[in-house]
Coordinates of C-alpha atoms in Angstrom, one line a residue:
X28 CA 81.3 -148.1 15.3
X29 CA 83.7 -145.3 15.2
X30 CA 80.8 -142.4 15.6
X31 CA 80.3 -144.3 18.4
X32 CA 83.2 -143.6 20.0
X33 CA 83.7 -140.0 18.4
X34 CA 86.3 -141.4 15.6
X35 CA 86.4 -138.9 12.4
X36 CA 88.5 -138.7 9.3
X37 CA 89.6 -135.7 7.7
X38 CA 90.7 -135.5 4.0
X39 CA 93.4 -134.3 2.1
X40 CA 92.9 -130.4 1.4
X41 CA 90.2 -130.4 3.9
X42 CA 90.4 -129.3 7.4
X43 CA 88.2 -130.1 10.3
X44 CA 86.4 -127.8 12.5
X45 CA 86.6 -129.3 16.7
X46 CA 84.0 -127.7 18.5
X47 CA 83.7 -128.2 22.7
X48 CA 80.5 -128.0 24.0
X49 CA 79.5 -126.0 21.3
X50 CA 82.5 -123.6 20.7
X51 CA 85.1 -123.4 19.0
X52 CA 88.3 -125.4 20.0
X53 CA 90.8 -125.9 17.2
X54 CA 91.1 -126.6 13.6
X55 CA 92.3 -130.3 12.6
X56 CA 94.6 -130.7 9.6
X57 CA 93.8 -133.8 7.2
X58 CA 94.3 -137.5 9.6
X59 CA 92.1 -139.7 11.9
X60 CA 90.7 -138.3 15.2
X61 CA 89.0 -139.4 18.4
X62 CA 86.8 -137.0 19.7
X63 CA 84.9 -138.5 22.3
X64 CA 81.0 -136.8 21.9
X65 CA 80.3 -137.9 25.9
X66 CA 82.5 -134.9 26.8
X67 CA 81.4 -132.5 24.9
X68 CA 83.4 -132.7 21.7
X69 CA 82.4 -132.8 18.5
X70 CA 83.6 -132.4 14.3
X71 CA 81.2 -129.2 13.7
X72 CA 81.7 -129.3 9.8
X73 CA 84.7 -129.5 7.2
X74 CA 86.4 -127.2 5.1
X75 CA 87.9 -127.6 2.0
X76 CA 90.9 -125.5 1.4
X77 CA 91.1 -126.3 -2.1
X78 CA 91.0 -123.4 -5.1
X79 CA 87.9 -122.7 -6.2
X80 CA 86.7 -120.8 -9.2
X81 CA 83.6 -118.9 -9.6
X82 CA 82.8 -117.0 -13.0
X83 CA 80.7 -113.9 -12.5
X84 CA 78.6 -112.8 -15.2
X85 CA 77.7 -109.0 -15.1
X86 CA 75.2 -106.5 -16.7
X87 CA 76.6 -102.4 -16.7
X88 CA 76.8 -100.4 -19.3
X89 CA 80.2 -98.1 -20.9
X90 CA 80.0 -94.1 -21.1
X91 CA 79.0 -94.7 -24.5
X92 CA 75.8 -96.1 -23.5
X93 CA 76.5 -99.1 -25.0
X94 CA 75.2 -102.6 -22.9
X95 CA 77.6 -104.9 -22.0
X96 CA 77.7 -108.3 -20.3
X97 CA 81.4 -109.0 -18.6
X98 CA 82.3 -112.2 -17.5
X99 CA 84.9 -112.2 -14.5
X100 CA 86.9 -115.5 -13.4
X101 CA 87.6 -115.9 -9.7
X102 CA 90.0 -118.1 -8.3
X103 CA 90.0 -118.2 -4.2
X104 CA 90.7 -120.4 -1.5
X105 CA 90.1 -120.7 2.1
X106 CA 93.4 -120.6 4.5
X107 CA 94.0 -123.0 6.6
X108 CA 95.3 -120.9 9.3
X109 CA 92.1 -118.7 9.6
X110 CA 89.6 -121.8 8.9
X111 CA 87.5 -120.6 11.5
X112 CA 86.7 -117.4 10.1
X113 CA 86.2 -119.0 7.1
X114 CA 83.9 -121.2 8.3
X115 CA 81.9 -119.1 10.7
X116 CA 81.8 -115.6 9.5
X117 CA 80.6 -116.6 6.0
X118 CA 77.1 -118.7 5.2
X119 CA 77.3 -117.9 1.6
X120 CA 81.0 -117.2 0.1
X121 CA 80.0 -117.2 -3.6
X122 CA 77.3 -114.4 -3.2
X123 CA 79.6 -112.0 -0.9
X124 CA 82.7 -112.4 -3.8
X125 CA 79.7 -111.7 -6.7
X126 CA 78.7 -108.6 -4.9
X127 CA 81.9 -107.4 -4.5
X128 CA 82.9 -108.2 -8.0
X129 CA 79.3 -106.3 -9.3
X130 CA 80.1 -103.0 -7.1
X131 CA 83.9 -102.7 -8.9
X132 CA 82.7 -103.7 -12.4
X133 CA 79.4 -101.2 -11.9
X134 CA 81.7 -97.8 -10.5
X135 CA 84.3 -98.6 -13.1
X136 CA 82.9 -99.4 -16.5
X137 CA 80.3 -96.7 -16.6
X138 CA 83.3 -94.2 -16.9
X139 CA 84.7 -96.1 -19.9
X140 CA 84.0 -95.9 -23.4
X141 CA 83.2 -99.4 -25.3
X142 CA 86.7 -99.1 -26.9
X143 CA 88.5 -98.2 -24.0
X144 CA 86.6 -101.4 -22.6
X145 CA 88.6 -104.1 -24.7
X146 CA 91.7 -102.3 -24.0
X147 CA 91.9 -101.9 -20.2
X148 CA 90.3 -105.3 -19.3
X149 CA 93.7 -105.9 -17.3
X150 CA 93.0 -102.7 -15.2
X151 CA 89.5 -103.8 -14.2
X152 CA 90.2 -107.2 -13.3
X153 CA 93.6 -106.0 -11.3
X154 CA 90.3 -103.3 -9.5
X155 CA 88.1 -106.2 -8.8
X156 CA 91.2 -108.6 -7.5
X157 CA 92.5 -106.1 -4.8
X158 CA 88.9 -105.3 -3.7
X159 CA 88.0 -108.5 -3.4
X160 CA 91.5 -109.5 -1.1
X161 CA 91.2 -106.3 0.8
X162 CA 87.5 -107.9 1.6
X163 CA 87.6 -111.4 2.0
X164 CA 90.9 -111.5 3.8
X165 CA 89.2 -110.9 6.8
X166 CA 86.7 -114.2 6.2
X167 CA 90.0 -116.2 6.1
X168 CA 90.0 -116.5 2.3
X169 CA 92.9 -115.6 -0.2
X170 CA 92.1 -114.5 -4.0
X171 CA 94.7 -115.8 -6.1
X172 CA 93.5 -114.2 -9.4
X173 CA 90.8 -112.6 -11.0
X174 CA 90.7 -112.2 -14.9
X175 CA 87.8 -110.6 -17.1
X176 CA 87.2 -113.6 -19.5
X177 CA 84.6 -112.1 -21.8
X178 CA 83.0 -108.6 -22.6
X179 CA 80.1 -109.4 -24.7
X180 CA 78.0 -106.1 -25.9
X181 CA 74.6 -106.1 -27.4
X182 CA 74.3 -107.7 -30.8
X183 CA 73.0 -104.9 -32.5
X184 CA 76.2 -103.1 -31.2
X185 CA 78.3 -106.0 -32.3
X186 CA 76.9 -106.1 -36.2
X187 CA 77.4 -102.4 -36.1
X188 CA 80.9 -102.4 -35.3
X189 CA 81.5 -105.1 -37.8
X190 CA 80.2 -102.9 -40.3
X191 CA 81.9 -100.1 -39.6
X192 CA 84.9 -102.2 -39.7
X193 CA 83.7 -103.4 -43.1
X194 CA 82.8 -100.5 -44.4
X195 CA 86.7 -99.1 -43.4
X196 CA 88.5 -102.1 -44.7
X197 CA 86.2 -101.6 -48.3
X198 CA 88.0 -98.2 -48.7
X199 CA 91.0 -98.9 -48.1
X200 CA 90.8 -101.8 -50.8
X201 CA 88.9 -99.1 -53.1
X202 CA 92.0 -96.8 -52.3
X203 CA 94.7 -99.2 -53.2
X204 CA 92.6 -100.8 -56.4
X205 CA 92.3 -96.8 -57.5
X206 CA 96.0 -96.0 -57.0
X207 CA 97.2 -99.4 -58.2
X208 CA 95.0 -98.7 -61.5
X209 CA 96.7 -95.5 -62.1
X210 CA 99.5 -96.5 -61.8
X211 CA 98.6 -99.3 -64.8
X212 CA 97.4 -96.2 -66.8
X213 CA 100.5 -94.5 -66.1
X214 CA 102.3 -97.1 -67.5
X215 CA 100.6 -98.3 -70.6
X216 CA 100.4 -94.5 -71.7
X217 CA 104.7 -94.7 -71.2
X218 CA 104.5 -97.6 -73.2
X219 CA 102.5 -96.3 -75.7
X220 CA 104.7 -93.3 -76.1
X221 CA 107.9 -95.0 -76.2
X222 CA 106.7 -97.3 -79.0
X223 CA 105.0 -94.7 -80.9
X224 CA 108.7 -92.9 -80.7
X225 CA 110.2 -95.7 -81.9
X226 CA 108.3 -96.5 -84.2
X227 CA 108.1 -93.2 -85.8
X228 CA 112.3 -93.4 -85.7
X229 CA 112.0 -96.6 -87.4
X230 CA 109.7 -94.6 -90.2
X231 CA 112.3 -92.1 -90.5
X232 CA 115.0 -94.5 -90.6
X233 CA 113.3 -96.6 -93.4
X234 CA 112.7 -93.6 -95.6
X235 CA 115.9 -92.7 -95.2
X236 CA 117.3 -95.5 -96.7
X237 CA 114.6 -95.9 -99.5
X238 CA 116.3 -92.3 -100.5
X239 CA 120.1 -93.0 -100.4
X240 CA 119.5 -96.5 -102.0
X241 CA 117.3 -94.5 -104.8
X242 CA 119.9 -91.8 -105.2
X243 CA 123.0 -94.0 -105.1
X244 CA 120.6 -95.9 -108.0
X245 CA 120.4 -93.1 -109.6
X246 CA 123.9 -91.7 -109.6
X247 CA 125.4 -95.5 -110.5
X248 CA 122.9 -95.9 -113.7
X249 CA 123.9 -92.0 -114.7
X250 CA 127.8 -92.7 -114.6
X251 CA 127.6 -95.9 -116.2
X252 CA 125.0 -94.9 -119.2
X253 CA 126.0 -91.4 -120.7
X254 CA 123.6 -88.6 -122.4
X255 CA 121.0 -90.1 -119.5
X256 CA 119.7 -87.4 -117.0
X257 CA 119.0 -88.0 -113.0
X258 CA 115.1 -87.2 -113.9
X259 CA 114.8 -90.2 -116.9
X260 CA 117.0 -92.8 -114.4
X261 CA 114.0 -92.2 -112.0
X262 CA 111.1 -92.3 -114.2
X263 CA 112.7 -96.0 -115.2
X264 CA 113.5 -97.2 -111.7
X265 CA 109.5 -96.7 -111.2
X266 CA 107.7 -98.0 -114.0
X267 CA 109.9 -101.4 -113.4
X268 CA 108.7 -101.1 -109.5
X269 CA 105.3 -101.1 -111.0
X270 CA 105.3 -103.6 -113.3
X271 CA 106.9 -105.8 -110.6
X272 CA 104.2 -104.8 -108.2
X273 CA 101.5 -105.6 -110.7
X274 CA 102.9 -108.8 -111.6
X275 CA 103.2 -109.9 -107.7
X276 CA 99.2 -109.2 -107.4
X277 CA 98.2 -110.9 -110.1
X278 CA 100.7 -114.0 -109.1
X279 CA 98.4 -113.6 -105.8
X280 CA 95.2 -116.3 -105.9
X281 CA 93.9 -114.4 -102.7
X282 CA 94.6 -110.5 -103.4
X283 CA 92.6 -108.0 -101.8
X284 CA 94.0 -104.9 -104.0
X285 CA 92.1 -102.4 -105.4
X286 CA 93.3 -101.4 -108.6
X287 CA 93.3 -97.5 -109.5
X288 CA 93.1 -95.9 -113.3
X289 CA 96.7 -96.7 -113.8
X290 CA 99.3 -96.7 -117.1
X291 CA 102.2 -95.0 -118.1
X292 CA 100.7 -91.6 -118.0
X293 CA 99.9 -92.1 -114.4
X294 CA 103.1 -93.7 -113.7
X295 CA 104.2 -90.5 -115.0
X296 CA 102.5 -88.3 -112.4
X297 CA 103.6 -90.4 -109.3
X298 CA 106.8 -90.2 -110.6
X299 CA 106.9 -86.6 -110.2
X300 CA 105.5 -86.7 -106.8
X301 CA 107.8 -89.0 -106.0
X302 CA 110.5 -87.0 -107.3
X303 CA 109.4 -83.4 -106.0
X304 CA 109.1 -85.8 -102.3
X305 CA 112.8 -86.7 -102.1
X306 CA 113.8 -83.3 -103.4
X307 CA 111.9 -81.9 -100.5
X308 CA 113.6 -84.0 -97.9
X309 CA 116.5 -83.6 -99.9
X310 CA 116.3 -80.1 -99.3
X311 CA 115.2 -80.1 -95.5
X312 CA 118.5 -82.5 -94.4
X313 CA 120.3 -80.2 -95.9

């Protein structure tokens, strides 16, 4: 009933285009409208002046010669003040804002190498936005943003960047692992000195002793038993060591010695070494 009578409805974020006899009269904002069709007027079409996005998916290829596929995100809306440019000038909106987006990608990638690509993303999609307003402003439509969502190169490109990445990552690691083992080396072999110095001070503490507890023996047994000579005090002090070492191995049920020719005649001769061994330190501290 209300076509009858010419009644229309526009929506919300729509408008309504009001043609008179087949021209253009006026643009109606979202409500409820007579237009009486016997006089010549009529609702040509509606409009929606909400935002829109349309993602562009583009082939080019980088200075490199490398293949990429760009993805570009556009967000536009028609204006509701120039609806009838909008509505007239333009049959197919989405293909004019794709060409314009593949004529900015096309002249400005190709001057770009592949790494350059990932890092002035911003640049291109600040190109493709003001070409596209500077266009499409005179349709009656307003781009609100454009951003470059994805740059996708060839896979072989993309495994051979990884690798290369790989590969530089691996020697760093073998760099550190080769520095951090030297530095292991380093210090063991510090180690290793410091406890062979110690232990050689410990030596040469040890004998030390042994040689002022034999010669304070000596000179105690010499002032306490007269007519007895520094060279028979020693010769005693051994042979008991030995019999006292003897008698500790064979008080041993699991001794592992290896007995020598040995007796008192042998005694004897270690004696002397003995004896010529403190004199010669004997004679080098002094």
């Amino acid at each position: 009933m209300g076509q009858i009578f010419g009644c229309i409805q526009v929506e919300q974020s729509n408008v309504g285009i009001q043609e008179h006899f087949g021209k253009h009269d006026k643009v109606l904002e979202p409500g409820y409208y007579c237009l009486p069709w016997c006089v010549g007027y009529r609702l040509a079409g509606k409009l929606s002046v909400r935002l829109n996005q349309l993602d562009v998916r583009c082939e080019t290829k980088t200075k490199d010669n490398v293949f990429v596929t760009m993805v570009a995100s556009v967000l536009y809306r028609a204006l509701s003040e120039k609806a009838a440019d909008a509505f007239y000038k333009l049959s197919n909106t989405q293909q004019r804002i794709q060409a314009y987006v593949f004529d900015v990608i096309r002249a400005t990638v190709p001057k770009l190498l592949l790494d350059d690509l990932f890092l002035q993303k911003n640049d291109i999609a600040r190109g493709v936005e003001e070409e596209l307003q500077k266009a499409m402003s005179g349709y009656g439509f307003e781009i609100v943003q454009t951003l470059i969502v994805d740059i996708e190169p060839d896979q072989l490109v993309k495994r051979s960047m990884n690798d290369i990445n790989a590969a530089s990552r691996m020697r760093v690691a073998a760099n550190e692992n080769a520095e951090a083992e030297k530095i292991m080396q380093i210090k063991r072999a510090e180690g290793e000195a410091e406890s062979k110095y110690l232990s050689g001070l410990g030596t040469a503490r040890e004998r030390q002793a042994i040689v002022d507890g034999l010669r304070d023996s000596v000179l105690a047994f010499s002032n306490n038993v007269s007519g007895t000579s520094a060279k028979e005090v020693m010769d005693m002090v051994l042979i008991t060591q030995y019999f006292e070492t003897m008698k500790d191995i064979g008080a041993s049920s699991k001794s592992s010695a290896v007995f020598i020719p040995h007796g008192p005649g042998v005694v004897k001769d270690i004696a002397s070494q003995i004896r010529d061994g403190l004199l010669q330190a004997g004679s080098d501290q002094a």
